[in-house]
PDB file of C-alpha atoms in Angstrom:
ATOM      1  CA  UNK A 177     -13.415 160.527  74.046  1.00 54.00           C
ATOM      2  CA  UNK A 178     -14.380 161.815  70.383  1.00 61.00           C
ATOM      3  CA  UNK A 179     -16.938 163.857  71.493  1.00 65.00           C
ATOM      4  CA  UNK A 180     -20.350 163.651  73.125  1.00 74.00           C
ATOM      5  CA  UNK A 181     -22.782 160.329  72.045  1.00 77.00           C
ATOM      6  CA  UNK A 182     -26.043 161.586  70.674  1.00 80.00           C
ATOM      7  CA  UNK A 183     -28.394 159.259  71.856  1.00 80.00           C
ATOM      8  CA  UNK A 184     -31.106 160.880  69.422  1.00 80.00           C
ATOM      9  CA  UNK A 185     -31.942 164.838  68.520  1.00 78.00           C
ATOM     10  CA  UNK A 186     -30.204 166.838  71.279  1.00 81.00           C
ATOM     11  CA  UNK A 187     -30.106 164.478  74.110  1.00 82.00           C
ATOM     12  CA  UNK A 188     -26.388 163.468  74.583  1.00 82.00           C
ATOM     13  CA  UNK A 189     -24.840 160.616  77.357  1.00 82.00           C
ATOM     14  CA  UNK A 190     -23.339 163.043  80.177  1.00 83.00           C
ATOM     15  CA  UNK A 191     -19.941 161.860  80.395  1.00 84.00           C
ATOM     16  CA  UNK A 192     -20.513 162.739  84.692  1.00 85.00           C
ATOM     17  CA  UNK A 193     -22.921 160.080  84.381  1.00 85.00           C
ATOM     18  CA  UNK A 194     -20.942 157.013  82.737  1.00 87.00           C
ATOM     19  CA  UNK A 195     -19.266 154.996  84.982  1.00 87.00           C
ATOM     20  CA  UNK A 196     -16.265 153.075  83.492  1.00 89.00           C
ATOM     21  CA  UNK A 197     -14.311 150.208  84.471  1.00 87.00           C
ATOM     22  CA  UNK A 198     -11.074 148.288  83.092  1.00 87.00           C
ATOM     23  CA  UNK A 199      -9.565 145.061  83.531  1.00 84.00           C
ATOM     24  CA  UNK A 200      -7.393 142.097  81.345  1.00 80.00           C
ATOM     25  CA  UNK A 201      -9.419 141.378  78.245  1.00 72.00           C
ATOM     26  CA  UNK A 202      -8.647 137.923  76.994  1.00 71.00           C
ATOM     27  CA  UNK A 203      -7.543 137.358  72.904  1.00 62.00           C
ATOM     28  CA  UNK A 204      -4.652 138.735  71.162  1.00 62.00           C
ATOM     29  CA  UNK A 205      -2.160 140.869  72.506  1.00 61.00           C
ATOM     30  CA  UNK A 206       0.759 138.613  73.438  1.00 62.00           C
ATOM     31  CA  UNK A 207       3.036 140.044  76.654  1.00 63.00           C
ATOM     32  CA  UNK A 208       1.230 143.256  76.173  1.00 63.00           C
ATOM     33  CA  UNK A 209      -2.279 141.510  77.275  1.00 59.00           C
ATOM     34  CA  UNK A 210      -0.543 140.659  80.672  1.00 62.00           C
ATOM     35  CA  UNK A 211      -0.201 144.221  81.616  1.00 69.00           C
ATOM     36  CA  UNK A 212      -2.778 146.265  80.217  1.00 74.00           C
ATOM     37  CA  UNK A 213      -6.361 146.676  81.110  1.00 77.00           C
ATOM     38  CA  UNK A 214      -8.240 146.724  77.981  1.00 81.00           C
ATOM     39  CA  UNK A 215     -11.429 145.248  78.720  1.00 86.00           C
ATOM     40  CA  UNK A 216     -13.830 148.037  78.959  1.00 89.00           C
ATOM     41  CA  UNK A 217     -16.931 147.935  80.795  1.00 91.00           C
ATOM     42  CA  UNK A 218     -19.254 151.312  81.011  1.00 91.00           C
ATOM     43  CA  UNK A 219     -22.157 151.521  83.084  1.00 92.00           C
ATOM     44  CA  UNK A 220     -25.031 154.324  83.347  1.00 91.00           C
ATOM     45  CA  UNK A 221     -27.695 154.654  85.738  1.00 89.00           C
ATOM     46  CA  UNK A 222     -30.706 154.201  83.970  1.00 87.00           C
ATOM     47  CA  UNK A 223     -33.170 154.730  86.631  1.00 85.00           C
ATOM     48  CA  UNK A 224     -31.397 157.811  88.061  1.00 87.00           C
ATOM     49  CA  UNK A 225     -30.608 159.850  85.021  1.00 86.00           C
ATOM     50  CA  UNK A 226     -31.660 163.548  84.342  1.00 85.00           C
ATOM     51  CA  UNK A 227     -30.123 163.366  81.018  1.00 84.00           C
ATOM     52  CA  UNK A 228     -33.444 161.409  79.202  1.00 85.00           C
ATOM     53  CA  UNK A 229     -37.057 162.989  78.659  1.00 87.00           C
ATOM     54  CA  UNK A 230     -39.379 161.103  81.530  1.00 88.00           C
ATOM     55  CA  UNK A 231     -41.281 159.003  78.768  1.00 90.00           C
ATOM     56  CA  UNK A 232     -37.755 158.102  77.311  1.00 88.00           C
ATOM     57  CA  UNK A 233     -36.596 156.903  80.647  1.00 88.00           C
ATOM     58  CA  UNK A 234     -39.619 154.825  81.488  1.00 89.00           C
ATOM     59  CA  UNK A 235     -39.892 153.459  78.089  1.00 88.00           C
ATOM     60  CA  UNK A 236     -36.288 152.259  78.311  1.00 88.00           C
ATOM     61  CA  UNK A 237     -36.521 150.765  81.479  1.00 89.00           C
ATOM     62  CA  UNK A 238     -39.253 148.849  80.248  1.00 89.00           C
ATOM     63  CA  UNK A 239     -37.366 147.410  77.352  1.00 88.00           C
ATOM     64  CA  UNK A 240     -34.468 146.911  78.648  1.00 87.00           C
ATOM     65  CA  UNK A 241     -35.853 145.457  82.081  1.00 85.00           C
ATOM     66  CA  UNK A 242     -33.791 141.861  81.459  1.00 88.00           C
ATOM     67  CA  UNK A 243     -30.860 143.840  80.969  1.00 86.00           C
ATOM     68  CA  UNK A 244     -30.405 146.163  83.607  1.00 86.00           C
ATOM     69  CA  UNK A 245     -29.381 145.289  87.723  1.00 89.00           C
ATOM     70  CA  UNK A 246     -30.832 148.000  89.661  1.00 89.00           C
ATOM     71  CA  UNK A 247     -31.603 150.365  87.239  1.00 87.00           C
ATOM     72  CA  UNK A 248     -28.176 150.117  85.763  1.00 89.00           C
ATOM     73  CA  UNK A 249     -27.384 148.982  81.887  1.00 91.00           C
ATOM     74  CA  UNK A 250     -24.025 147.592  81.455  1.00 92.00           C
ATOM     75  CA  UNK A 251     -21.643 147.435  78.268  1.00 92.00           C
ATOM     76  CA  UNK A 252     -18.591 145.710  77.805  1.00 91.00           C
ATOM     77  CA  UNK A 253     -16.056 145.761  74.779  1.00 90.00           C
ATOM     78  CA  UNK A 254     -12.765 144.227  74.554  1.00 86.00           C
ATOM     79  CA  UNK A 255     -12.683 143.506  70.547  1.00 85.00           C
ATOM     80  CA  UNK A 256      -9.485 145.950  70.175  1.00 84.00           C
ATOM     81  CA  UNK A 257      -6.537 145.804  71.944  1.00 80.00           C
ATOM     82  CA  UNK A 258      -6.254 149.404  72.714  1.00 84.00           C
ATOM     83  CA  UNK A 259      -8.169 150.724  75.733  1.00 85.00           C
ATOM     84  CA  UNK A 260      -9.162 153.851  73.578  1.00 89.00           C
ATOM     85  CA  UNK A 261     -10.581 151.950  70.832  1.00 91.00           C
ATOM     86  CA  UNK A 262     -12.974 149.363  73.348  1.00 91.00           C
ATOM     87  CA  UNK A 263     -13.746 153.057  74.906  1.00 90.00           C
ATOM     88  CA  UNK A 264     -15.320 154.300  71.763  1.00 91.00           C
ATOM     89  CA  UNK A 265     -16.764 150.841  71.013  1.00 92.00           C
ATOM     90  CA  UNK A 266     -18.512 150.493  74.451  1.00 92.00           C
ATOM     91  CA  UNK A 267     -19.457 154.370  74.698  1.00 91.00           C
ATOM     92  CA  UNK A 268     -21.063 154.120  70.501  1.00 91.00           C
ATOM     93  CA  UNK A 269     -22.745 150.943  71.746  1.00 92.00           C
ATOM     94  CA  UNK A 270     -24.301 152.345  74.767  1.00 91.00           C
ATOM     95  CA  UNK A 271     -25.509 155.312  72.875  1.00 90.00           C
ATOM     96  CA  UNK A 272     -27.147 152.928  70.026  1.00 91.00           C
ATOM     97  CA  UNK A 273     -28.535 150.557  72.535  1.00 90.00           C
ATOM     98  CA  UNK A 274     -30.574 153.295  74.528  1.00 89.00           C
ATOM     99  CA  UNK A 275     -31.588 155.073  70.731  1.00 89.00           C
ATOM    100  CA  UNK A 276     -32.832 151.632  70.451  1.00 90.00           C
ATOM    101  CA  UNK A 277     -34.559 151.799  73.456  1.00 89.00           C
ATOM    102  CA  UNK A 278     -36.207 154.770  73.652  1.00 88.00           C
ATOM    103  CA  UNK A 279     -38.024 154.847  70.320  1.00 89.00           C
ATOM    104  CA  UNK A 280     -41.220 155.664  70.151  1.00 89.00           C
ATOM    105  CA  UNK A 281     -42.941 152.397  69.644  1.00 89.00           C
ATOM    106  CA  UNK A 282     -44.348 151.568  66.178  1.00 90.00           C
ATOM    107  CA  UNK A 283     -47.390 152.629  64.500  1.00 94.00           C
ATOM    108  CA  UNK A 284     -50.189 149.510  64.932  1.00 95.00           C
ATOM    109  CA  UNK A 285     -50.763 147.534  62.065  1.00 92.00           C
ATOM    110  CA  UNK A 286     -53.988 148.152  60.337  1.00 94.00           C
ATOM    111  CA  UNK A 287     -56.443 144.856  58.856  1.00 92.00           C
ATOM    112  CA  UNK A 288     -56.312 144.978  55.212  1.00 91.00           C
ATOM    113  CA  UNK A 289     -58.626 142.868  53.588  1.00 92.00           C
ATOM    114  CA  UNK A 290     -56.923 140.248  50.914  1.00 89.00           C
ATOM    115  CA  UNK A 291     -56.768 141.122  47.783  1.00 93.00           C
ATOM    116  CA  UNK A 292     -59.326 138.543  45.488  1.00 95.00           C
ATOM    117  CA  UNK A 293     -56.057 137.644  42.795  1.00 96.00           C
ATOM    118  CA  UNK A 294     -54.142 136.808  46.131  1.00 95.00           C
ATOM    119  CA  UNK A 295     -56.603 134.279  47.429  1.00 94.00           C
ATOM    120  CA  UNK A 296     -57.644 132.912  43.746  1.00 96.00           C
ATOM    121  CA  UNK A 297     -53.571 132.605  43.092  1.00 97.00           C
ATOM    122  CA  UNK A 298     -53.228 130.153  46.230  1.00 96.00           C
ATOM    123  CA  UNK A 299     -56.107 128.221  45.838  1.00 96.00           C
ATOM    124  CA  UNK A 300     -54.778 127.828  41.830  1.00 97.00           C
ATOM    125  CA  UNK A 301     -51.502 127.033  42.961  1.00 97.00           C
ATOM    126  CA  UNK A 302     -52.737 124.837  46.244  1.00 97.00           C
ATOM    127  CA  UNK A 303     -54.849 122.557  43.345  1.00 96.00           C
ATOM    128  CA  UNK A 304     -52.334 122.272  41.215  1.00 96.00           C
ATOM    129  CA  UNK A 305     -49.886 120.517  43.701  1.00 95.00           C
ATOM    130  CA  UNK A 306     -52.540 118.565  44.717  1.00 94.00           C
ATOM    131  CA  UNK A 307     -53.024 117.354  41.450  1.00 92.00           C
ATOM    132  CA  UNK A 308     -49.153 116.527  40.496  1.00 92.00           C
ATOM    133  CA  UNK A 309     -48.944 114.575  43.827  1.00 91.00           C
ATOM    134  CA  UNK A 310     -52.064 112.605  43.029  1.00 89.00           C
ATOM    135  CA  UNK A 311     -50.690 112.019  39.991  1.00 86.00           C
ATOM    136  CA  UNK A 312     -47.384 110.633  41.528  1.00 86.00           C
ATOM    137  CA  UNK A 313     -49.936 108.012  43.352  1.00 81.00           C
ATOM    138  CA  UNK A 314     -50.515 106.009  39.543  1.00 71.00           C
ATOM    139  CA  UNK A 315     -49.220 101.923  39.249  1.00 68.00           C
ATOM    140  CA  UNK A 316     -46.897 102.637  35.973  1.00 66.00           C
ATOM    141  CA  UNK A 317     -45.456 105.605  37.967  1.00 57.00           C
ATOM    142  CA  UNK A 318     -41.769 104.280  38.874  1.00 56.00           C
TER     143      UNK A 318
END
């Protein structure tokens, strides 16, 4: 691998942690796709890790609850027809995917109060279609 995957800060994937797996990935490849595994599929243990903050790990399990069988997130690559190259794909994805994740959540939206032009604009603009339909509606209009 090209190094460790910063999921955000310090905190890094533990490469004791990820769990890969290879078989045949479909696509291009010709006789070479018959023999190789390339398909890459990387697993971590979401519910078991050390390697997150508490609050990261429990906001990530919440997000990604759909996602994850038993606590685990799976990724799969198998864009490239090198194993190496659907490694670093799967591993960069897993890392983005839990940065994702674990973000603290946004700040809440606060009520603004419309600005008078705003509401004076639409109601302008709201009579004046009104008017060029009704104006549409005339007999000699053909």
């Amino acid at each position: 691998m090209s190094g460790p995957h910063v999921i955000r800060g310090s905190v890094v994937l533990p490469e004791s942690e990820l769990l890969w797996r290879f078989s045949r990935s479909s696509g291009p490849g010709g006789q070479h796709v018959n023999t190789s595994d390339t398909q890459v599929e990387l697993r971590f243990d979401l519910a078991r890790t050390e390697a997150l903050p508490e609050v990261w790990k429990e906001r990530a399990l919440e997000r990604l609850g759909k996602r994850l069988v038993d606590g685990v997130v799976t990724v799969r690559a198998s864009e490239h027809r090198s194993q190496w190259r659907n490694r670093e794909t799967a591993a960069v994805r897993l890392a983005a995917l839990l940065a994702e994740a674990t973000a603290p959540p946004p700040r809440p939206r606060k009520a603004r109060k419309v600005p008078r032009g705003i509401n004076e604009r639409r109601l302008r603009e709201k009579k004046q279609k009104s008017e060029r339909k009704r104006g549409r509606s005339g007999r000699d209009w053909t």
